[in-house]
Coordinates of C-alpha atoms in Angstrom, one line a residue:
X89 CA 130.4 61.9 93.8
X90 CA 132.7 61.6 96.8
X91 CA 135.6 59.2 96.6
X92 CA 135.1 55.9 98.4
X93 CA 131.7 55.4 96.8
X94 CA 130.2 54.1 93.6
X95 CA 127.2 56.5 93.9
X96 CA 124.7 53.7 93.1
X97 CA 122.4 51.6 95.2
X98 CA 120.8 48.6 93.5
X99 CA 117.1 47.8 94.2
X100 CA 115.7 44.3 93.3
X101 CA 112.1 43.4 93.7
X102 CA 111.7 39.6 93.7
X103 CA 107.9 39.7 93.5
X104 CA 107.7 41.6 90.2
X105 CA 111.3 41.1 89.1
X106 CA 112.0 44.7 88.7
X107 CA 115.6 46.0 88.9
X108 CA 116.4 49.7 89.4
X109 CA 119.2 51.8 90.6
X110 CA 119.3 54.9 92.8
X111 CA 121.9 57.6 93.0
X112 CA 122.0 59.3 96.4
X113 CA 123.9 62.6 96.7
X114 CA 127.0 63.4 98.7
X115 CA 125.1 64.7 101.7
X116 CA 123.3 61.4 102.1
X117 CA 126.5 59.4 102.0
X118 CA 128.3 61.8 104.5
X119 CA 125.4 61.6 106.9
X120 CA 124.8 57.8 106.7
X121 CA 128.1 56.4 105.3
X122 CA 126.9 52.9 104.7
X123 CA 126.6 49.6 106.7
X124 CA 124.5 50.0 109.8
X125 CA 123.5 53.7 109.4
X126 CA 122.4 53.2 105.8
X127 CA 120.5 50.1 106.6
X128 CA 118.7 51.7 109.5
X129 CA 117.8 54.7 107.4
X130 CA 116.1 52.6 104.7
X131 CA 114.4 50.2 107.2
X132 CA 113.0 53.1 109.2
X133 CA 111.8 54.9 106.0
X134 CA 110.4 51.9 104.2
X135 CA 109.6 48.9 106.4
X136 CA 106.1 49.0 108.1
X137 CA 106.2 48.9 111.9
X138 CA 104.0 45.7 112.0
X139 CA 105.9 44.0 109.2
X140 CA 106.3 40.2 109.5
X141 CA 110.1 39.7 109.4
X142 CA 109.6 36.7 107.3
X143 CA 107.0 38.3 105.0
X144 CA 107.3 40.1 101.7
X145 CA 107.2 43.6 103.2
X146 CA 110.5 43.1 105.0
X147 CA 113.6 44.4 103.1
X148 CA 117.0 42.7 103.1
X149 CA 119.8 45.1 102.6
X150 CA 123.4 44.3 101.8
X151 CA 125.4 47.4 102.4
X152 CA 129.1 48.3 102.1
X153 CA 130.8 51.5 103.4
X154 CA 133.3 54.0 102.2
X155 CA 136.2 51.8 103.3
X156 CA 134.9 48.6 101.8
X157 CA 137.2 47.6 98.9
X158 CA 139.7 50.4 99.6
X159 CA 143.4 49.1 99.6
X160 CA 143.7 49.2 103.4
X161 CA 143.6 46.6 106.1
X162 CA 140.1 46.1 107.6
X163 CA 138.2 47.0 104.4
X164 CA 136.9 43.6 103.5
X165 CA 133.6 43.9 105.3
X166 CA 129.9 44.5 104.5
X167 CA 126.7 44.5 106.5
X168 CA 123.5 42.6 106.0
X169 CA 120.3 44.0 107.6
X170 CA 116.6 43.6 107.9
X171 CA 113.9 43.4 110.6
X172 CA 115.0 40.5 112.7
X173 CA 113.0 37.3 112.8
X174 CA 114.8 36.5 116.1
X175 CA 114.1 39.7 118.0
X176 CA 111.3 41.4 116.0
X177 CA 113.5 44.5 116.0
X178 CA 116.4 46.0 114.1
X179 CA 118.7 43.3 112.8
X180 CA 122.0 43.2 111.1
X181 CA 125.3 41.2 110.9
X182 CA 128.7 42.0 109.4
X183 CA 130.8 39.7 107.3
X184 CA 134.5 39.9 106.3
X185 CA 136.2 38.3 103.3
X186 CA 136.0 39.6 99.8
X187 CA 132.3 39.7 98.8
X188 CA 131.8 43.3 99.9
X189 CA 134.8 44.5 98.0
X190 CA 133.6 42.7 94.9
X191 CA 130.2 44.4 95.1
X192 CA 131.9 47.8 95.2
X193 CA 134.1 46.7 92.2
X194 CA 130.8 45.9 90.4
X195 CA 129.7 49.5 91.0
X196 CA 127.3 49.4 93.9
X197 CA 127.3 50.6 97.4
X198 CA 124.3 48.6 98.5
X199 CA 121.7 46.1 97.3
X200 CA 118.1 46.4 98.6
X201 CA 116.1 43.2 98.2
X202 CA 112.3 43.6 98.2
X203 CA 109.3 41.2 98.0
X204 CA 109.4 37.4 97.7
X205 CA 110.2 35.2 94.7
X206 CA 107.6 32.6 93.7
X207 CA 110.3 30.0 93.3
X208 CA 113.9 29.8 94.5
X209 CA 116.2 32.2 92.6
X210 CA 119.7 33.6 92.9
X211 CA 120.9 37.1 91.8
X212 CA 123.9 37.6 89.6
X213 CA 125.5 41.0 89.6
X214 CA 128.1 41.3 86.9
X215 CA 129.1 45.0 86.8
X216 CA 126.0 46.7 85.2
X217 CA 124.5 43.4 84.0
X218 CA 122.0 42.2 86.6
X219 CA 120.0 39.0 86.3
X220 CA 117.6 36.9 88.4
X221 CA 118.2 33.3 87.8
X222 CA 116.4 30.0 88.8
X223 CA 117.8 28.3 91.9
X224 CA 115.4 25.3 92.5
X225 CA 118.3 23.0 91.6
X226 CA 120.3 24.6 94.4
X227 CA 117.6 24.4 97.1
X228 CA 118.5 22.1 100.0
X229 CA 122.2 21.8 99.2
X230 CA 125.1 22.6 101.5
X231 CA 126.8 26.0 101.1
X232 CA 130.0 24.6 99.5
X233 CA 128.0 22.7 96.9
X234 CA 125.9 25.8 96.0
X235 CA 129.0 27.9 95.7
X236 CA 130.7 25.5 93.4
X237 CA 127.6 24.9 91.3
X238 CA 127.0 28.7 90.7
X239 CA 130.7 29.3 89.8
X240 CA 130.6 26.3 87.4
X241 CA 127.3 27.5 85.9
X242 CA 128.6 31.0 85.3
X243 CA 132.0 29.8 84.2
X244 CA 134.1 31.8 86.7
X245 CA 135.6 30.5 90.0
X246 CA 136.5 34.1 91.0
X247 CA 132.8 35.0 91.5
X248 CA 132.0 35.9 95.1
X249 CA 128.9 34.4 96.6
X250 CA 126.7 35.3 99.6
X251 CA 124.0 32.7 100.5
X252 CA 121.6 31.6 103.2
X253 CA 122.2 27.9 103.4
X254 CA 119.6 25.1 104.2
X255 CA 118.9 26.6 107.6
X256 CA 117.8 29.9 105.9
X257 CA 115.6 27.9 103.6
X258 CA 114.0 26.3 106.7
X259 CA 113.5 29.8 108.3
X260 CA 115.6 28.9 111.4
X261 CA 115.4 32.2 113.2
X262 CA 119.1 32.5 113.7
X263 CA 120.2 31.4 110.2
X264 CA 123.2 33.3 109.0
X265 CA 124.4 34.6 105.6
X266 CA 127.6 32.9 104.3
X267 CA 130.0 34.9 102.3
X268 CA 132.4 32.7 100.4
X269 CA 131.7 29.8 102.8
X270 CA 134.1 31.0 105.6
X271 CA 132.9 34.6 106.3
X272 CA 129.6 35.1 108.1
X273 CA 127.0 37.8 108.8
X274 CA 126.0 35.6 111.7
X275 CA 123.7 37.3 114.0
X276 CA 120.0 38.3 114.1
X277 CA 118.7 35.8 111.6
X278 CA 119.5 37.5 108.3
X279 CA 119.8 34.0 106.6
X280 CA 116.1 33.3 107.5
X281 CA 115.0 36.6 105.9
X282 CA 117.0 35.7 102.8
X283 CA 115.4 32.2 102.8
X284 CA 111.9 33.7 103.2
X285 CA 112.4 35.6 100.0
X286 CA 113.5 32.4 98.3
X287 CA 116.8 34.1 97.4
X288 CA 119.4 31.4 97.8
X289 CA 122.4 33.4 96.8
X290 CA 123.8 36.7 95.4
X291 CA 126.7 36.1 93.1
X292 CA 128.9 39.1 92.3
X293 CA 131.7 39.9 89.8
X294 CA 133.2 43.3 89.4
X295 CA 135.9 44.9 87.3
X296 CA 136.0 48.5 88.5
X297 CA 138.6 49.8 91.1
X298 CA 137.2 51.5 94.1
X299 CA 138.1 55.2 93.8
X300 CA 140.1 56.8 96.7
X301 CA 141.1 60.4 97.1
X302 CA 144.7 60.1 98.3
X303 CA 146.1 56.7 97.3
X304 CA 149.7 57.7 98.4
X305 CA 148.5 58.6 102.0
X306 CA 146.5 55.4 102.1
X307 CA 149.6 53.4 101.1
X308 CA 151.5 54.9 104.0
X309 CA 148.9 53.6 106.5
X310 CA 148.9 50.2 104.8
X311 CA 152.6 50.0 104.9
X312 CA 152.7 51.0 108.6
X313 CA 150.4 48.1 109.5
X314 CA 152.1 45.6 107.3
X315 CA 155.5 46.4 108.8
X316 CA 154.2 46.3 112.4
X317 CA 151.6 43.6 112.1
X318 CA 153.3 41.1 114.5
X319 CA 153.4 43.7 117.3
X320 CA 150.0 45.3 116.6
X321 CA 147.8 42.2 116.0
X322 CA 148.2 40.9 119.5
X323 CA 148.8 37.3 118.6
X324 CA 145.8 37.1 116.2
X325 CA 148.0 35.7 113.4
X326 CA 149.6 33.1 115.6
X327 CA 146.5 31.7 117.4
X328 CA 143.5 33.5 116.0
X329 CA 140.6 34.8 118.1
X330 CA 140.8 31.6 120.2
X331 CA 144.1 32.7 121.6
X332 CA 142.5 34.1 124.7
X333 CA 140.6 30.9 125.8
X334 CA 143.0 30.1 128.6
X335 CA 143.2 33.6 130.0
X336 CA 139.4 34.0 130.0
X337 CA 139.0 30.7 131.8
X338 CA 141.6 31.7 134.4
X339 CA 139.8 35.0 135.0
X340 CA 136.3 33.4 135.2
X341 CA 135.1 34.9 131.9
X342 CA 134.8 31.7 129.8
X343 CA 131.1 30.8 129.5
X344 CA 130.7 27.3 130.6
X345 CA 127.7 24.9 130.9
X346 CA 125.1 27.5 129.8
X347 CA 126.7 30.3 131.7
X348 CA 126.5 28.5 135.0
X349 CA 130.2 28.7 135.4
X350 CA 133.0 31.0 134.1
X351 CA 135.9 28.5 134.0
X352 CA 136.2 25.3 132.1
X353 CA 138.5 22.4 133.2
X354 CA 138.9 21.4 129.5
X355 CA 139.8 24.9 128.3
X356 CA 143.4 24.0 127.3
X357 CA 142.2 21.2 125.0
X358 CA 140.1 23.6 123.0
X359 CA 142.4 26.6 123.1
X360 CA 143.9 28.5 120.2
X361 CA 147.5 27.2 120.8
X362 CA 146.1 23.7 120.9
X363 CA 144.4 24.2 117.6
X364 CA 147.6 25.7 116.2
X365 CA 149.6 22.7 117.3
X366 CA 147.2 20.0 116.2
X367 CA 144.6 20.5 113.5
X368 CA 145.5 23.9 111.9
X369 CA 146.7 23.5 108.3
X370 CA 146.6 27.1 107.1
X371 CA 145.7 30.7 107.8
X372 CA 143.5 33.0 105.6
X373 CA 142.9 36.7 105.5
X374 CA 140.2 39.1 104.3
X375 CA 140.6 41.6 101.5
X376 CA 143.8 43.7 101.8
X377 CA 144.6 42.5 105.3
X378 CA 148.0 41.3 106.5
X379 CA 146.8 39.8 109.8
X380 CA 145.6 36.4 108.6
X381 CA 143.5 35.7 111.7
X382 CA 141.2 33.2 109.9
X383 CA 141.8 29.5 110.8
X384 CA 141.8 26.6 108.4
X385 CA 141.7 23.2 110.0
X386 CA 141.6 19.6 108.8
X387 CA 140.6 16.6 110.7
X388 CA 140.4 13.0 109.5
X389 CA 139.5 11.0 112.6
X390 CA 137.1 10.5 114.3
X391 CA 135.3 13.1 112.2
X392 CA 136.2 14.3 108.7
X393 CA 136.4 18.1 108.7
X394 CA 136.8 19.7 105.3
X395 CA 139.3 22.6 105.4
X396 CA 137.3 24.4 102.7
X397 CA 135.0 25.5 105.5
X398 CA 137.9 27.2 107.4
X399 CA 138.0 26.7 111.1
X400 CA 136.4 27.7 114.4
X401 CA 137.0 31.2 115.9
X402 CA 136.7 32.0 119.6
X403 CA 132.9 32.4 119.6
X404 CA 132.5 28.9 118.2
X405 CA 135.1 27.4 120.3
X406 CA 133.2 28.6 123.4
X407 CA 129.6 28.2 122.2
X408 CA 130.0 24.6 120.9
X409 CA 132.8 23.8 123.4
X410 CA 132.9 25.1 126.9
X411 CA 129.3 26.4 126.9
X412 CA 128.2 22.8 126.2
X413 CA 130.8 21.3 128.5
X414 CA 132.7 19.8 125.5
X415 CA 136.5 19.7 125.4
X416 CA 136.8 17.6 122.2
X417 CA 138.4 20.0 119.7
X418 CA 137.8 17.8 116.6
X419 CA 134.1 17.7 117.5
X420 CA 134.0 21.4 117.9
X421 CA 135.7 21.8 114.5
X422 CA 133.1 19.4 113.0
X423 CA 130.3 21.4 114.6
X424 CA 131.8 24.6 113.0
X425 CA 132.0 22.9 109.6
X426 CA 128.4 21.7 109.8
X427 CA 127.1 25.1 110.9
X428 CA 129.0 26.5 108.0
X429 CA 127.6 24.0 105.5
X430 CA 124.0 24.5 106.8
X431 CA 124.1 28.2 107.4
X432 CA 123.7 28.5 111.2
X433 CA 125.0 31.2 113.5
X434 CA 127.3 29.3 115.8
X435 CA 126.7 31.6 118.8
X436 CA 122.9 31.1 118.8
X437 CA 123.3 27.4 117.9
X438 CA 125.6 26.8 120.8
X439 CA 123.4 28.7 123.3
X440 CA 120.3 26.8 122.1
X441 CA 122.1 23.5 122.5
X442 CA 123.5 24.4 126.0
X443 CA 120.0 25.5 127.0
X444 CA 118.6 22.2 125.9
X445 CA 121.3 20.4 127.8
X446 CA 120.6 22.2 131.0
X447 CA 116.8 21.6 130.6
X448 CA 117.6 17.9 130.1
X449 CA 119.8 17.7 133.2
X450 CA 117.1 19.5 135.2
X451 CA 114.3 17.1 134.0
X452 CA 112.5 19.8 131.9
X453 CA 113.3 17.8 128.8
X454 CA 113.4 14.0 128.7
X455 CA 114.6 11.5 126.1
X456 CA 111.1 11.3 124.8
X457 CA 111.3 15.0 124.0
X458 CA 114.8 14.9 122.6
X459 CA 114.3 12.1 120.0
X460 CA 116.2 9.7 122.3
X461 CA 119.3 12.0 122.6
X462 CA 120.9 12.1 126.0
X463 CA 121.4 15.8 126.1
X464 CA 124.0 16.0 128.9
X465 CA 126.8 18.6 129.1
X466 CA 129.9 17.1 127.5
X467 CA 128.0 14.9 125.0
X468 CA 129.7 15.9 121.7
X469 CA 127.7 13.4 119.7
X470 CA 124.5 14.9 120.8
X471 CA 125.8 18.4 120.0
X472 CA 126.6 17.4 116.4
X473 CA 123.2 15.6 116.0
X474 CA 121.3 18.7 117.3
X475 CA 123.1 20.9 114.7
X476 CA 121.6 18.8 111.9
X477 CA 118.1 18.7 113.5
X478 CA 118.0 22.4 114.1
X479 CA 119.0 23.3 110.6
X480 CA 116.4 21.0 109.1
X481 CA 113.7 21.6 111.8
X482 CA 113.5 17.9 112.7
X483 CA 112.2 16.7 116.0
X484 CA 113.6 18.6 119.0
X485 CA 115.4 20.8 116.4
X486 CA 112.1 22.4 115.3
X487 CA 111.7 23.8 118.9
X488 CA 115.3 25.0 119.2
X489 CA 115.2 26.5 115.7
X490 CA 112.9 29.2 117.2
X491 CA 115.7 30.4 119.5
X492 CA 115.9 30.1 123.3
X493 CA 113.3 32.7 124.1
X494 CA 110.5 31.1 122.1
X495 CA 111.6 27.6 123.1
X496 CA 111.6 28.4 126.8
X497 CA 108.2 30.1 126.6
X498 CA 106.8 27.0 125.0
X499 CA 108.4 24.7 127.6
X500 CA 107.3 26.9 130.5
X501 CA 108.0 26.4 134.1
X502 CA 111.6 26.9 135.0
X503 CA 112.8 27.0 131.4
X504 CA 112.7 30.8 130.9
X505 CA 115.2 31.2 133.7
X506 CA 117.6 29.0 131.8
X507 CA 117.2 30.8 128.4
X508 CA 120.2 33.2 128.1
X509 CA 119.2 36.0 125.8
X510 CA 118.5 39.7 125.6
X511 CA 115.7 40.9 123.4
X512 CA 115.4 37.3 122.1
X513 CA 119.0 37.1 120.8
X514 CA 121.2 34.6 122.5
X515 CA 124.1 36.0 124.5
X516 CA 127.6 35.8 123.0
X517 CA 130.6 34.2 124.6
X518 CA 131.6 37.1 126.9
X519 CA 130.7 37.1 130.6
X520 CA 129.3 40.3 132.1
X521 CA 130.1 39.1 135.6
X522 CA 133.7 39.6 134.6
X523 CA 133.0 42.8 132.5
X524 CA 130.2 44.8 134.1
X525 CA 130.3 47.6 131.4
X526 CA 129.8 44.9 128.8
X527 CA 126.5 44.0 130.6
X528 CA 125.3 47.6 130.1
X529 CA 126.1 47.3 126.4
X530 CA 124.2 44.0 126.2
X531 CA 121.2 45.6 127.8
X532 CA 121.0 48.6 125.5
X533 CA 122.1 47.0 122.3
X534 CA 119.6 47.5 119.4
X535 CA 120.2 44.0 118.1
X536 CA 119.9 42.1 121.4
X537 CA 123.0 40.9 123.2
X538 CA 126.0 41.7 121.1
X539 CA 129.7 41.7 121.9
X540 CA 130.9 43.6 118.9
X541 CA 129.4 47.1 119.3
X542 CA 130.3 46.9 123.0
X543 CA 132.8 47.8 125.7
X544 CA 135.1 45.0 126.8
X545 CA 136.1 46.3 130.3
X546 CA 139.3 44.2 130.6
X547 CA 141.2 46.2 127.9
X548 CA 140.3 49.5 129.6
X549 CA 141.2 48.3 133.2
X550 CA 144.8 49.3 133.1
X551 CA 147.2 51.6 131.4
X552 CA 148.1 50.4 127.9
X553 CA 147.4 51.0 124.2
X554 CA 143.6 51.1 124.6
X555 CA 143.6 53.7 127.3
X556 CA 146.3 55.7 125.5
X557 CA 144.1 55.7 122.3
X558 CA 141.1 56.6 124.4
X559 CA 142.7 59.8 125.6
X560 CA 141.9 61.3 122.2
X561 CA 138.3 61.2 123.3
X562 CA 139.0 62.8 126.7
X563 CA 139.0 59.6 128.8
X564 CA 142.2 59.8 130.8
X565 CA 142.1 56.9 133.3
X566 CA 141.4 53.2 133.4
X567 CA 138.5 51.8 135.4
X568 CA 138.1 48.5 137.2
X569 CA 136.2 45.8 135.3
X570 CA 133.4 45.7 137.9
X571 CA 132.9 49.5 138.0
X572 CA 129.4 50.7 137.0
X573 CA 129.8 54.4 137.7
X574 CA 128.9 57.2 135.4
X575 CA 132.5 57.2 134.3
X576 CA 132.2 53.6 133.1
X577 CA 128.9 54.4 131.4
X578 CA 130.8 57.2 129.6
X579 CA 133.2 54.5 128.3
X580 CA 130.3 52.4 127.1
X581 CA 128.8 55.5 125.4
X582 CA 132.0 56.4 123.6
X583 CA 133.1 52.9 122.6
X584 CA 129.7 51.7 121.5
X585 CA 129.0 54.8 119.3
X586 CA 132.5 54.5 117.8
X587 CA 131.8 50.9 116.9
X588 CA 128.4 51.8 115.4
X589 CA 130.5 54.1 113.2
X590 CA 132.8 51.2 112.4
X591 CA 129.8 49.2 111.4
X592 CA 128.8 52.0 109.1
X593 CA 132.2 52.7 107.6
X594 CA 132.4 49.4 107.3
X595 CA 135.7 48.1 108.8
X596 CA 137.1 45.4 111.0
X597 CA 137.5 45.8 114.8
X598 CA 140.5 43.5 114.8
X599 CA 142.7 45.9 112.8
X600 CA 144.1 48.2 115.5
X601 CA 143.6 51.6 113.9
X602 CA 143.2 54.2 116.6
X603 CA 140.8 57.2 116.4
X604 CA 143.2 59.6 114.8
X605 CA 144.5 57.0 112.3
X606 CA 140.9 56.2 111.3
X607 CA 140.2 59.9 110.9
X608 CA 143.2 60.1 108.5
X609 CA 142.2 56.9 106.6
X610 CA 138.7 58.3 106.1
X611 CA 140.1 61.6 104.8
X612 CA 142.4 59.7 102.4
X613 CA 139.6 57.5 101.1
X614 CA 136.8 60.1 100.8
X615 CA 138.6 63.4 100.4
X616 CA 136.4 64.9 103.1
X617 CA 137.7 67.2 105.8
X618 CA 136.3 64.9 108.3
X619 CA 137.2 64.6 112.0
X620 CA 136.8 61.9 114.7
X621 CA 134.0 64.0 116.1
X622 CA 132.0 63.8 112.9
X623 CA 132.7 60.0 112.7
X624 CA 131.5 59.5 116.2
X625 CA 128.3 61.4 115.4
X626 CA 127.7 59.0 112.5
X627 CA 127.9 56.1 115.0
X628 CA 125.5 57.9 117.4
X629 CA 123.2 58.6 114.4
X630 CA 123.1 55.0 113.5
X631 CA 122.6 53.9 117.1
X632 CA 119.7 56.4 117.4
X633 CA 118.0 55.3 114.2
X634 CA 118.1 51.7 115.3
X635 CA 116.6 52.8 118.6
X636 CA 113.7 54.5 116.8
X637 CA 113.1 51.4 114.6
X638 CA 112.8 49.3 117.7
X639 CA 110.5 51.7 119.5
X640 CA 108.3 51.8 116.5
X641 CA 108.2 48.0 116.5
X642 CA 106.9 48.0 120.0
X643 CA 110.0 47.8 122.2
X644 CA 110.0 49.7 125.5
X645 CA 112.3 50.4 128.4
X646 CA 111.5 46.9 129.7
X647 CA 113.4 45.4 126.8
X648 CA 116.7 46.9 128.0
X649 CA 117.7 44.3 130.6
X650 CA 120.5 42.0 131.7
X651 CA 119.5 38.3 131.8
X652 CA 118.8 37.4 135.4
X653 CA 121.4 34.7 135.5
X654 CA 124.1 37.4 135.4
X655 CA 122.7 39.1 138.5
X656 CA 123.3 35.9 140.5
X657 CA 126.8 35.1 141.8
X658 CA 129.0 32.3 140.6
X659 CA 129.1 29.5 143.1
X660 CA 132.7 28.7 142.4
X661 CA 135.8 29.5 140.4
X662 CA 137.9 32.7 140.1
X663 CA 134.7 34.9 140.3
X664 CA 133.0 33.0 143.1
X665 CA 130.4 35.2 144.7
X666 CA 130.5 37.8 141.9
X667 CA 127.4 39.0 140.2
X668 CA 126.3 42.1 138.4
X669 CA 124.4 44.3 141.0
X670 CA 120.9 44.7 139.6
X671 CA 120.4 48.2 141.2
X672 CA 123.7 49.5 139.8
X673 CA 122.8 48.1 136.4
X674 CA 119.4 50.0 136.4
X675 CA 121.2 53.2 137.4
X676 CA 123.8 52.7 134.6
X677 CA 121.1 52.1 132.0
X678 CA 119.5 55.4 133.1
X679 CA 122.9 57.2 132.8
X680 CA 123.3 55.8 129.3
X681 CA 119.9 57.1 128.3
X682 CA 120.8 60.5 129.6
X683 CA 124.1 60.6 127.7
X684 CA 122.4 59.5 124.5
X685 CA 119.9 62.3 124.8
X686 CA 117.0 59.9 125.5
X687 CA 114.3 60.4 128.0
X688 CA 113.7 58.2 131.1
X689 CA 111.8 55.7 129.0
X690 CA 114.6 55.4 126.4
X691 CA 113.0 57.6 123.7
X692 CA 115.3 59.9 121.8
X693 CA 114.3 63.5 122.5
X694 CA 113.3 65.8 119.6
X695 CA 116.3 68.0 120.5
X696 CA 118.7 65.2 120.2
X697 CA 117.2 64.2 116.8
X698 CA 117.7 67.7 115.7
X699 CA 121.3 67.8 117.0
X700 CA 122.0 64.6 114.9
X701 CA 120.3 66.0 111.8
X702 CA 117.5 63.4 111.8
X703 CA 114.5 65.3 112.8
X704 CA 112.7 63.6 110.0
X705 CA 112.8 60.3 111.9
X706 CA 110.4 61.5 114.6
X707 CA 107.5 61.0 112.2
X708 CA 108.7 57.6 111.0

């Protein structure tokens, strides 16, 4: 077995309570690595095309990668995937922290959950001792209470726990999976799939070190980052991911009032530096990482915010803050805590609330519809009440728990124009009217709108570290943020496929390893004679497998689109008059298809499947 792997995949069937292990060979691991590529492989092979995402035929897969648990920064991640109840297509999310490393230390590269339990259960993986345990006493409790209860029950506070939360129990379509309370596989509704299986948690304890081929070389890379972390991390340690709030607002790229605007007058009051100077009490890291970008906040008045739930990152600051017209940082921190306690994806939650607020202000929803809540932009109290209602599917929360696409379809009239989503997944807190290439990435993303496996045009718009690193792939010059030429699409193609590789490896985007450093790290971990070319092909293979899964689920060319609001210009602000040209977007999507080896309808050609070594997938 190659270094970097345990060589075992655990399969647990909750219907018949069978527990088995599989031992893939080296060829399998080298082709699919882990994370996204591994998940897509199993879903395409084993999940029926017409499967109900919340039914027993769906499979929930927790997957690590060769880097997970290795002694190198960025290696604290794992993926969680299934058919998405939010989009009806391929779904996954990635989480940082320590859970993935613990699973590897327990001796497993992935866990495949099948079937549905008759009553609530949790799974305990303790090296090679696997048990399915009753969890009815945990059902309905907040995530912190469940974590503490399981650790007390098992007599070990170092046990790592992944769980779905009350929102997952209630099948909220964008429920997330919490890992150790503060790390989240947030997108595409994996918590709802977990809840549908009545699997409240997976507790893990391991004692085996993760094998690496060249520990000395890996230590060199780790030492380099540790010695240069202040320079390389770009301020993440100081102010976290919210450090860019002010610059985004100044450039017109801070989503505000349901994407009606790109600048927020209250941006400074919810910015990273403001958080650092007021409510921040600590910083936390993930496994083996010296950056410490995770925030820990504490608030006593007017809300009590428990620091055990960490603190809000950029996506939450924007989604519960500027997107809802709210400049009250303690309220945003409280919203983050409650989403964490209940198991909600903060991005989709914020977009759903902002959608409801715009519907209310336009008269589509009234106080009679909203349980008496005055859902106006800026109403922090209403935002916090809606979080509770959504998680428990109470009143107006039952409608919003379905996501903006389904909610808007039910409301009808003008509402679908106000629902900001792609393929049913709510758009994250990055504005394509600022970053046009990002819009292409949103449109073609297999999981619906996603900012992670995507191009952020602003960092490739001028000479600097990003363009310098990009030269290793043959891209020599920066391009304007509003460019949608074939050259920009080439950037989207390269960057997104590299990030699909990152989601398969599995490692963190925030750790600034360049392409050649990652090639060296992969060699040091696995012992393979790998190259950046091979790694890029892993990403393209993962991307293509997810495309095939979506096509089989009924997706077509029409599902690759940019939400209409982004093709309409801002009325004011730094980007006044700017929109994404619809005709250029259509041409860019066609260029992307051609570069991927897909036909005009977005179907991967047999020749490209052969080139990627996945000809088997054409039959699946």
